[in-house]
mmCIF file of C-alpha atoms in Angstrom:
data_model
loop_
_atom_site.group_PDB
_atom_site.id
_atom_site.type_symbol
_atom_site.label_atom_id
_atom_site.label_comp_id
_atom_site.label_asym_id
_atom_site.label_seq_id
_atom_site.Cartn_x
_atom_site.Cartn_y
_atom_site.Cartn_z
ATOM 1 C CA MET A 129 8.659 -3.723 -12.224
ATOM 2 C CA SER A 130 7.225 -1.828 -9.642
ATOM 3 C CA THR A 131 7.961 -2.713 -5.357
ATOM 4 C CA ILE A 132 4.339 -2.886 -3.450
ATOM 5 C CA SER A 133 4.537 -2.797 0.053
ATOM 6 C CA HIS A 134 1.901 -2.652 3.488
ATOM 7 C CA ILE A 135 2.909 -0.093 6.473
ATOM 8 C CA TYR A 136 1.478 -0.483 10.245
ATOM 9 C CA LYS A 137 1.927 1.900 12.777
ATOM 10 C CA LEU A 138 3.425 0.304 16.039
ATOM 11 C CA GLY A 139 2.066 0.720 19.502
ATOM 12 C CA THR A 140 2.768 3.535 21.607
ATOM 13 C CA ALA A 141 5.257 1.851 24.153
ATOM 14 C CA PHE A 142 7.627 0.762 20.740
ATOM 15 C CA ASP A 143 8.673 4.387 21.753
ATOM 16 C CA SER A 144 12.857 3.950 20.346
ATOM 17 C CA PHE A 145 14.578 1.239 18.346
ATOM 18 C CA SER A 146 15.616 -0.563 20.930
ATOM 19 C CA LYS A 147 12.492 -1.287 22.768
ATOM 20 C CA ILE A 148 11.739 -2.788 19.022
ATOM 21 C CA GLU A 149 14.453 -4.638 18.984
ATOM 22 C CA LYS A 150 13.875 -6.096 22.280
ATOM 23 C CA GLY A 151 10.037 -7.130 21.127
ATOM 24 C CA ILE A 152 11.578 -8.994 18.138
ATOM 25 C CA LEU A 153 14.377 -10.567 20.385
ATOM 26 C CA LYS A 154 11.966 -11.568 22.896
ATOM 27 C CA ARG A 155 9.618 -13.217 20.429
ATOM 28 C CA SER A 156 11.812 -14.118 17.631
ATOM 29 C CA VAL A 157 9.693 -17.514 16.360
ATOM 30 C CA ILE A 158 6.335 -18.457 16.329
ATOM 31 C CA GLU A 159 4.092 -21.469 15.965
ATOM 32 C CA GLY A 160 3.100 -20.019 12.375
ATOM 33 C CA GLU A 161 0.364 -22.631 11.013
ATOM 34 C CA LYS A 162 0.022 -26.940 10.786
ATOM 35 C CA PHE A 163 1.160 -28.873 8.174
ATOM 36 C CA SER A 164 -2.087 -30.101 6.287
ATOM 37 C CA PHE A 165 -1.479 -33.585 5.596
ATOM 38 C CA SER A 166 -4.143 -35.605 3.200
ATOM 39 C CA LYS A 167 -6.372 -37.674 4.922
ATOM 40 C CA GLU A 168 -4.469 -41.721 4.779
ATOM 41 C CA TYR A 169 -2.021 -40.067 6.185
ATOM 42 C CA LYS A 170 -3.804 -38.643 9.436
ATOM 43 C CA LYS A 171 -2.724 -40.999 12.252
ATOM 44 C CA GLN A 172 0.929 -41.385 10.518
ATOM 45 C CA ALA A 173 1.460 -37.838 11.388
ATOM 46 C CA GLU A 174 -0.057 -38.675 14.799
ATOM 47 C CA LYS A 175 3.169 -40.158 15.408
ATOM 48 C CA LEU A 176 5.622 -36.980 13.908
ATOM 49 C CA GLY A 177 6.748 -34.577 17.015
ATOM 50 C CA HIS A 178 5.522 -31.536 17.664
ATOM 51 C CA ASN A 179 7.776 -29.808 15.149
ATOM 52 C CA GLU A 180 7.711 -31.838 12.331
ATOM 53 C CA ARG A 181 3.741 -30.825 12.261
ATOM 54 C CA VAL A 182 4.054 -26.662 12.663
ATOM 55 C CA LEU A 183 5.743 -24.132 10.374
ATOM 56 C CA PHE A 184 7.703 -21.072 12.019
ATOM 57 C CA TYR A 185 8.099 -17.919 11.533
ATOM 58 C CA SER A 186 10.865 -15.891 12.249
ATOM 59 C CA TRP A 187 12.483 -12.911 12.726
ATOM 60 C CA VAL A 188 16.592 -13.214 11.079
ATOM 61 C CA ASP A 189 19.109 -12.393 13.212
ATOM 62 C CA GLY A 190 21.800 -9.172 12.263
ATOM 63 C CA SER A 191 20.314 -6.030 12.170
ATOM 64 C CA ASP A 192 21.794 -3.614 14.759
ATOM 65 C CA PHE A 193 18.568 -1.305 16.037
ATOM 66 C CA ASN A 194 21.590 0.262 18.341
ATOM 67 C CA ARG A 195 22.986 2.370 14.821
ATOM 68 C CA PRO A 196 20.198 2.383 12.462
ATOM 69 C CA GLU A 197 20.969 3.495 9.214
ATOM 70 C CA THR A 198 19.721 7.807 8.300
ATOM 71 C CA VAL A 199 18.645 8.988 4.797
ATOM 72 C CA GLY A 200 17.923 12.682 3.650
ATOM 73 C CA PHE A 201 16.198 14.486 1.076
ATOM 74 C CA ILE A 202 15.580 17.974 0.549
ATOM 75 C CA ASN A 203 11.960 19.130 1.845
ATOM 76 C CA PRO A 204 10.933 21.155 -1.057
ATOM 77 C CA GLU A 205 8.488 23.654 0.900
ATOM 78 C CA ASN A 206 12.165 25.227 2.953
ATOM 79 C CA GLY A 207 14.799 23.840 1.289
ATOM 80 C CA GLN A 208 16.006 21.920 4.487
ATOM 81 C CA ILE A 209 17.461 18.478 4.804
ATOM 82 C CA ASP A 210 14.512 16.035 6.511
ATOM 83 C CA GLN A 211 15.860 12.713 7.791
ATOM 84 C CA ILE A 212 14.861 10.031 8.843
ATOM 85 C CA ASN A 213 16.201 6.971 10.615
ATOM 86 C CA TYR A 214 15.613 3.811 9.290
ATOM 87 C CA VAL A 215 15.992 -0.281 10.550
ATOM 88 C CA LYS A 216 16.253 -3.273 7.966
ATOM 89 C CA GLN A 217 15.503 -6.376 8.943
ATOM 90 C CA LYS A 218 14.189 -9.675 7.057
ATOM 91 C CA ILE A 219 11.242 -12.169 8.078
ATOM 92 C CA LYS A 220 11.694 -16.008 7.325
ATOM 93 C CA ILE A 221 8.346 -17.556 6.152
ATOM 94 C CA GLU A 222 8.640 -21.564 6.239
ATOM 95 C CA VAL A 223 5.720 -22.701 3.551
ATOM 96 C CA ALA A 224 4.610 -26.369 3.109
ATOM 97 C CA LYS A 225 5.584 -27.417 -0.115
ATOM 98 C CA LYS A 226 2.227 -27.839 -2.656
ATOM 99 C CA SER A 227 3.294 -31.129 -4.454
ATOM 100 C CA ARG A 228 1.910 -34.732 -3.275
ATOM 101 C CA SER A 229 5.546 -35.913 -4.216
ATOM 102 C CA ASP A 230 7.459 -33.662 -1.759
ATOM 103 C CA LYS A 231 4.569 -34.404 1.183
ATOM 104 C CA TYR A 232 5.410 -38.071 0.472
ATOM 105 C CA ASP A 233 7.259 -40.600 -0.879
ATOM 106 C CA ALA A 234 6.808 -43.521 -2.869
ATOM 107 C CA PHE A 235 6.950 -46.212 -0.222
ATOM 108 C CA HIS A 236 3.630 -43.853 1.412
ATOM 109 C CA ASN A 237 6.142 -42.471 4.371
ATOM 110 C CA ILE A 238 5.632 -38.852 5.153
ATOM 111 C CA ARG A 239 8.773 -36.737 3.978
ATOM 112 C CA PRO A 240 11.174 -35.883 6.539
ATOM 113 C CA ARG A 241 10.490 -32.171 7.453
ATOM 114 C CA ASP A 242 12.755 -30.655 5.299
ATOM 115 C CA GLU A 243 11.696 -31.966 2.562
ATOM 116 C CA ARG A 244 8.463 -30.851 3.022
ATOM 117 C CA VAL A 245 9.331 -27.181 3.291
ATOM 118 C CA ASN A 246 10.761 -23.715 1.349
ATOM 119 C CA VAL A 247 11.571 -21.370 2.953
ATOM 120 C CA LEU A 248 11.160 -17.692 1.958
ATOM 121 C CA GLU A 249 12.061 -14.249 2.641
ATOM 122 C CA ILE A 250 10.416 -11.194 3.529
ATOM 123 C CA ASP A 251 11.838 -7.559 3.480
ATOM 124 C CA THR A 252 10.716 -5.413 6.159
ATOM 125 C CA LEU A 253 11.413 -1.609 7.492
ATOM 126 C CA PHE A 254 11.664 -0.168 10.165
ATOM 127 C CA PHE A 255 11.100 4.148 10.572
ATOM 128 C CA GLN A 256 10.577 6.513 12.588
ATOM 129 C CA THR A 257 8.890 9.817 11.649
ATOM 130 C CA ASN A 258 6.209 12.642 13.842
ATOM 131 C CA ASN A 259 7.394 10.997 17.000
ATOM 132 C CA SER A 260 5.985 7.660 16.534
ATOM 133 C CA PHE A 261 7.269 4.285 14.319
ATOM 134 C CA PHE A 262 6.348 2.660 11.545
ATOM 135 C CA VAL A 263 7.126 -0.979 10.107
ATOM 136 C CA ILE A 264 6.807 -1.640 6.460
ATOM 137 C CA VAL A 265 6.457 -4.810 4.976
ATOM 138 C CA PHE A 266 7.761 -5.595 1.530
ATOM 139 C CA THR A 267 5.058 -8.213 -0.320
ATOM 140 C CA GLY A 268 2.159 -7.501 -2.779
ATOM 141 C CA ILE A 269 0.807 -11.244 -1.697
ATOM 142 C CA PRO A 270 -2.185 -11.206 0.599
ATOM 143 C CA LYS A 271 -1.044 -14.883 1.790
ATOM 144 C CA MET A 272 2.354 -13.804 3.313
ATOM 145 C CA LEU A 273 1.635 -10.783 4.646
ATOM 146 C CA ARG A 274 -1.117 -12.469 6.937
ATOM 147 C CA ARG A 275 1.830 -14.626 7.363
ATOM 148 C CA VAL A 276 4.372 -12.000 8.481
ATOM 149 C CA GLU A 277 1.604 -9.176 10.421
ATOM 150 C CA LYS A 278 0.948 -12.336 12.814
ATOM 151 C CA LEU A 279 4.408 -12.682 13.535
ATOM 152 C CA VAL A 280 4.809 -8.670 13.594
ATOM 153 C CA LYS A 281 1.795 -8.510 16.545
ATOM 154 C CA ARG A 282 3.078 -11.697 18.369
ATOM 155 C CA SER A 283 6.281 -9.539 19.058
ATOM 156 C CA LEU A 284 5.260 -6.243 18.454
ATOM 157 C CA SER A 285 1.889 -4.026 18.910
ATOM 158 C CA ILE A 286 0.069 -2.710 16.719
ATOM 159 C CA ASP A 287 -1.973 -0.253 16.209
ATOM 160 C CA ASP A 288 -5.228 -1.602 14.471
ATOM 161 C CA ASN A 289 -6.778 1.725 14.162
ATOM 162 C CA TYR A 290 -4.183 3.115 12.273
ATOM 163 C CA ALA A 291 -4.704 3.174 8.600
ATOM 164 C CA ILE A 292 -3.746 5.807 6.377
ATOM 165 C CA ASP A 293 -5.937 9.047 6.390
ATOM 166 C CA ALA A 294 -7.075 9.003 2.904
ATOM 167 C CA ASP A 295 -11.187 9.227 2.313
ATOM 168 C CA ALA A 296 -13.674 8.976 -1.211
ATOM 169 C CA MET A 297 -13.520 12.836 -1.213
ATOM 170 C CA GLU A 298 -9.460 12.476 -1.321
ATOM 171 C CA PHE A 299 -9.522 10.679 -4.074
ATOM 172 C CA VAL A 300 -12.230 12.676 -5.941
ATOM 173 C CA TRP A 301 -10.169 15.843 -5.266
ATOM 174 C CA LEU A 302 -7.178 14.600 -6.895
ATOM 175 C CA PHE A 303 -9.478 13.782 -10.006
ATOM 176 C CA TYR A 304 -10.650 17.499 -9.079
ATOM 177 C CA ALA A 305 -6.832 18.845 -9.261
ATOM 178 C CA SER A 306 -6.186 17.251 -12.921
ATOM 179 C CA ASP A 307 -9.090 18.754 -14.417
ATOM 180 C CA GLU A 308 -9.616 21.737 -13.163
ATOM 181 C CA ASN A 309 -6.273 23.148 -11.769
ATOM 182 C CA ASN A 310 -4.122 22.090 -14.373
ATOM 183 C CA GLY A 311 -2.720 19.116 -11.757
ATOM 184 C CA GLN A 312 -0.934 22.373 -9.747
ATOM 185 C CA LEU A 313 -1.884 20.706 -6.661
ATOM 186 C CA SER A 314 0.606 23.485 -4.593
ATOM 187 C CA LYS A 315 3.717 25.792 -5.767
ATOM 188 C CA TYR A 316 6.108 22.611 -5.033
ATOM 189 C CA LEU A 317 3.774 18.942 -6.650
ATOM 190 C CA ASN A 318 1.835 18.864 -9.930
ATOM 191 C CA LEU A 319 0.119 15.686 -10.693
ATOM 192 C CA LEU A 320 0.914 14.830 -14.233
ATOM 193 C CA ASP A 321 -1.573 11.678 -14.993
ATOM 194 C CA ILE A 322 -3.622 9.789 -13.127
ATOM 195 C CA GLU A 323 -3.354 6.303 -14.650
ATOM 196 C CA GLY A 324 -6.113 4.597 -12.672
ATOM 197 C CA PHE A 325 -8.336 4.000 -10.379
ATOM 198 C CA SER A 326 -9.480 1.018 -8.259
ATOM 199 C CA GLY A 327 -13.484 1.351 -6.078
ATOM 200 C CA LYS A 328 -16.463 0.047 -5.111
ATOM 201 C CA LEU A 329 -20.249 0.020 -6.309
ATOM 202 C CA GLU A 330 -22.499 1.111 -3.143
ATOM 203 C CA SER A 331 -25.781 -0.420 -5.274
ATOM 204 C CA THR A 332 -23.834 -3.455 -4.928
ATOM 205 C CA ALA A 333 -21.268 -3.680 -2.339
ATOM 206 C CA LYS A 334 -19.522 -7.164 -3.140
ATOM 207 C CA THR A 335 -18.902 -5.578 -6.907
ATOM 208 C CA ASN A 336 -15.349 -4.029 -6.894
ATOM 209 C CA ILE A 337 -14.022 -2.031 -10.152
ATOM 210 C CA SER A 338 -10.559 -1.436 -11.533
ATOM 211 C CA SER A 339 -9.298 0.264 -14.773
ATOM 212 C CA GLY A 340 -5.745 0.728 -16.417
ATOM 213 C CA ALA A 341 -6.354 3.166 -19.029
ATOM 214 C CA LEU A 342 -4.529 6.322 -18.795
ATOM 215 C CA SER A 343 -5.168 10.191 -18.544
ATOM 216 C CA MET A 344 -8.585 7.654 -16.728
ATOM 217 C CA SER A 345 -9.991 11.860 -15.673
ATOM 218 C CA LYS A 346 -10.699 11.593 -19.413
ATOM 219 C CA TYR A 347 -12.838 8.711 -19.901
ATOM 220 C CA PHE A 348 -16.744 8.110 -19.370
ATOM 221 C CA ILE A 349 -16.416 5.190 -16.951
ATOM 222 C CA LEU A 350 -14.485 7.662 -14.480
ATOM 223 C CA LYS A 351 -17.207 10.622 -14.536
ATOM 224 C CA ALA A 352 -19.722 8.142 -14.456
ATOM 225 C CA PHE A 353 -18.057 6.722 -11.017
ATOM 226 C CA ILE A 354 -17.319 9.737 -9.392
ATOM 227 C CA ALA A 355 -20.956 11.237 -10.245
ATOM 228 C CA LEU A 356 -23.001 8.409 -8.761
ATOM 229 C CA GLN A 357 -20.943 8.600 -5.836
ATOM 230 C CA TYR A 358 -19.236 5.501 -5.427
ATOM 231 C CA THR A 359 -16.697 5.610 -2.940
ATOM 232 C CA PHE A 360 -12.896 4.698 -4.322
ATOM 233 C CA THR A 361 -10.375 2.317 -3.369
ATOM 234 C CA GLY A 362 -7.307 3.031 -4.849
ATOM 235 C CA VAL A 363 -5.090 5.653 -7.114
ATOM 236 C CA LYS A 364 -2.071 5.625 -9.192
ATOM 237 C CA LEU A 365 -0.889 8.752 -9.988
ATOM 238 C CA GLU A 366 2.551 10.569 -11.668
ATOM 239 C CA LEU A 367 3.726 13.299 -9.544
ATOM 240 C CA GLN A 368 6.095 16.223 -10.320
ATOM 241 C CA LEU A 369 8.622 17.483 -7.510
ATOM 242 C CA VAL A 370 9.832 21.017 -7.984
ATOM 243 C CA ASN A 371 13.102 21.801 -5.897
ATOM 244 C CA LEU A 372 13.159 26.071 -4.203
ATOM 245 C CA GLN A 373 15.147 27.001 -7.494
ATOM 246 C CA GLY A 374 12.190 25.621 -9.488
ATOM 247 C CA LYS A 375 13.807 23.112 -11.519
ATOM 248 C CA SER A 376 12.190 19.474 -11.264
ATOM 249 C CA GLY A 377 13.123 17.317 -8.549
ATOM 250 C CA GLY A 378 12.240 14.373 -10.762
ATOM 251 C CA ILE A 379 8.980 12.019 -11.407
ATOM 252 C CA LEU A 380 7.095 9.876 -9.014
ATOM 253 C CA GLY A 381 4.857 7.082 -10.330
ATOM 254 C CA PHE A 382 3.352 5.237 -7.364
ATOM 255 C CA SER A 383 -0.299 3.906 -6.070
ATOM 256 C CA PHE A 384 -1.936 4.119 -2.854
ATOM 257 C CA ASP A 385 -5.073 3.034 -1.616
ATOM 258 C CA ASN A 386 -6.923 2.348 1.532
ATOM 259 C CA ASN A 387 -5.638 -0.385 3.032
ATOM 260 C CA ASN A 388 -2.265 0.724 3.811
ATOM 261 C CA SER A 389 -0.986 -0.759 0.413
ATOM 262 C CA VAL A 390 1.777 1.431 -2.088
ATOM 263 C CA LYS A 391 2.784 0.301 -4.870
ATOM 264 C CA VAL A 392 6.231 2.251 -6.339
ATOM 265 C CA GLU A 393 6.953 2.352 -10.207
ATOM 266 C CA GLU A 394 10.707 1.475 -10.251
ATOM 267 C CA ARG A 395 10.620 4.306 -13.346
ATOM 268 C CA ALA A 396 10.932 6.896 -10.911
ATOM 269 C CA THR A 397 13.075 9.640 -11.223
ATOM 270 C CA VAL A 398 13.070 11.538 -7.841
ATOM 271 C CA VAL A 399 16.889 11.087 -7.290
ATOM 272 C CA SER A 400 18.296 15.168 -6.600
ATOM 273 C CA LEU A 401 15.766 15.226 -3.352
ATOM 274 C CA PHE A 402 17.876 12.399 -1.363
ATOM 275 C CA SER A 403 20.633 13.345 -0.116
ATOM 276 C CA SER A 404 21.507 9.229 -0.231
ATOM 277 C CA GLU A 405 22.146 6.420 -2.978
ATOM 278 C CA ASP A 406 18.345 6.169 -4.540
ATOM 279 C CA ASN A 407 16.792 2.531 -3.728
ATOM 280 C CA LYS A 408 13.187 0.718 -3.624
ATOM 281 C CA VAL A 409 14.069 1.066 -0.213
ATOM 282 C CA LEU A 410 14.325 5.054 0.169
ATOM 283 C CA MET A 411 11.805 5.402 -2.348
ATOM 284 C CA THR A 412 8.778 3.790 -0.932
ATOM 285 C CA LEU A 413 10.030 5.037 2.493
ATOM 286 C CA PHE A 414 10.051 9.478 1.106
ATOM 287 C CA VAL A 415 6.457 8.126 -0.434
ATOM 288 C CA TYR A 416 5.033 7.033 3.041
ATOM 289 C CA SER A 417 7.475 9.502 5.164
ATOM 290 C CA PHE A 418 7.034 12.441 2.500
ATOM 291 C CA ILE A 419 4.355 12.141 -0.080
ATOM 292 C CA LEU A 420 1.286 11.310 1.142
ATOM 293 C CA PRO A 421 1.448 12.703 4.040
ATOM 294 C CA GLN A 422 1.811 16.020 1.650
ATOM 295 C CA LEU A 423 -1.785 14.936 0.020
ATOM 296 C CA ILE A 424 -3.709 15.035 2.874
ATOM 297 C CA LYS A 425 -1.722 18.193 4.056
ATOM 298 C CA ILE A 426 -2.737 19.822 0.890
ATOM 299 C CA TYR A 427 -5.833 18.589 0.764
ATOM 300 C CA SER A 428 -6.722 19.187 4.349
ATOM 301 C CA ALA A 429 -5.683 23.183 3.830
ATOM 302 C CA LYS A 430 -8.204 23.190 -0.130
ATOM 303 C CA HIS A 431 -10.847 21.304 1.963
ATOM 304 C CA SER A 432 -11.307 24.226 4.577
ATOM 305 C CA LEU A 433 -12.016 26.795 2.071
ATOM 306 C CA PRO A 434 -15.574 27.950 2.151
ATOM 307 C CA ASP A 435 -15.807 27.197 -1.739
ATOM 308 C CA PHE A 436 -13.803 23.798 -1.825
ATOM 309 C CA ASP A 437 -17.838 21.356 -0.879
ATOM 310 C CA GLN A 438 -19.534 24.289 -3.603
ATOM 311 C CA ASN A 439 -16.860 23.315 -6.553
ATOM 312 C CA ILE A 440 -16.292 19.626 -5.654
ATOM 313 C CA LEU A 441 -20.284 19.474 -5.805
ATOM 314 C CA GLU A 442 -20.159 21.418 -9.065
ATOM 315 C CA TYR A 443 -17.575 19.042 -10.622
ATOM 316 C CA HIS A 444 -19.578 16.076 -9.975
ATOM 317 C CA ASN A 445 -22.864 18.196 -11.838
ATOM 318 C CA LYS A 446 -20.540 18.416 -14.899
ATOM 319 C CA LEU A 447 -19.312 15.223 -14.645
ATOM 320 C CA GLY A 448 -22.826 13.667 -14.525
ATOM 321 C CA MET A 449 -23.775 15.915 -17.272
ATOM 322 C CA ASP A 450 -20.961 14.882 -19.347
ATOM 323 C CA VAL A 451 -21.954 11.364 -18.787
ATOM 324 C CA ILE A 452 -25.736 12.378 -20.443
ATOM 325 C CA LYS A 453 -24.670 13.834 -23.526
ATOM 326 C CA MET A 454 -22.291 10.604 -24.445
ATOM 327 C CA ILE A 455 -25.340 8.248 -23.062
ATOM 328 C CA ILE A 456 -27.510 10.496 -25.693
ATOM 329 C CA GLU A 457 -24.528 11.167 -28.484
ATOM 330 C CA LYS A 458 -24.915 7.067 -28.814
ATOM 331 C CA ASN A 459 -28.647 7.038 -27.782
ATOM 332 C CA PRO A 460 -29.993 9.775 -30.481
ATOM 333 C CA GLN A 461 -33.388 7.719 -29.466
ATOM 334 C CA LEU A 462 -33.148 9.263 -26.306
ATOM 335 C CA LYS A 463 -32.952 13.209 -26.708
ATOM 336 C CA LEU A 464 -36.746 13.438 -27.030
ATOM 337 C CA LEU A 465 -36.330 13.122 -23.370
ATOM 338 C CA GLY A 466 -33.945 14.671 -22.238
ATOM 339 C CA ALA A 467 -33.535 17.952 -24.216
ATOM 340 C CA ASP A 468 -34.413 20.105 -20.970
ATOM 341 C CA MET A 469 -31.574 18.477 -18.671
ATOM 342 C CA LEU A 470 -29.006 19.019 -21.499
ATOM 343 C CA LYS A 471 -30.066 22.747 -21.572
ATOM 344 C CA GLY A 472 -28.068 23.431 -18.536
#
C-alpha cells in the first residue's frame, strides 16, 4: 500500500494560517462542473433549477487554522528538533453517478439531484516551511486532482511556476551515486536501491517509458536510457537515514516525479526521527519538507565540484559501452564491426 500526494505552493499573499483560513471561508464552495444529460433529456434538464444541474466542490468545516498542529523530527545534520506546523483540511467533491439507471427512472424522468450524486472526500494538508506555505493534496487520481486544484485556485492563489526542483541531471546523479558511491549520498543519507524509473524518449516526444524492476541500475534498459541522455520524469527510491549516533534512523521507500507528485510506501520504518506518532500524513510531510530538499541540497553541492560534470559524462560513456557490449554478446555477427570500439 502507498500514499499518493501532490503539492502546490501558495502565493505570497497567504503568509499565515489565518489568511489561508480567510481565503477558504470567503470561497468555501464553487460550481465545479455541470451534469451531463443524454440528448433525449436535454429539454427536461433545461427546466430544472440551476443547482439541480450543477456539481459543487467545497471545503469541509471543522479545521482550526488558529491552532495548527506541530510535528517535530530529529534533523540528522545537527541533532536538533525541526518543527513543522500544519493543518489538516478536507474537501468534498460532488461527482455524477455513471449508471443510466441512477440518472433516469423507469418513467423517463430525471431523478432528484441527491440520487444522481456521489460525494467524495479528499484530504489536504497545509504546512509552512522556509517562510512559505504549501498545500498537499492526497489523491493519485488525475481527474480528482484537477477538481481539487480548481477549488484551491478559486479560494487561494497558487504559484503556478512552482515545481519540485528536480531536473534530468539530478535523476542521473541518483543512479550514478548508487553505482559509483555505493549509495552513500551524505553522512546521514544512504541510497539502498533504485527500484524503477519513468522517462520520455526524445526521438518520439509522445512516447513514455517506465520500469519497475528491482535494482534497475543493473539493467540494460536503464543503461541505454542514460547513455542516450533521454529525459527522466520519475524515480522510485529506497533510502536509509542515519542519525548522529551512527545508528539507523529507519528505511523510507518513496517515489517522486517532475509533476510535484510523491508516493510514499507504507512499509517505511522511519520512526526514530519523529518526536510524535508516525502516520501516512506525517511521513508524506517528512518527504516534502525534509527528504526532497535534502536530496536537492546534496545534489547542488556535488554539482558545484569542478570534476562533477566530467564524472557524469564518463558515467554516460561507461554505460553506453556496457550496452554495446551486451548487444554484441547477443549478436556475435556484429563483433567485426565493433572490434575497435570495444577496446576502450
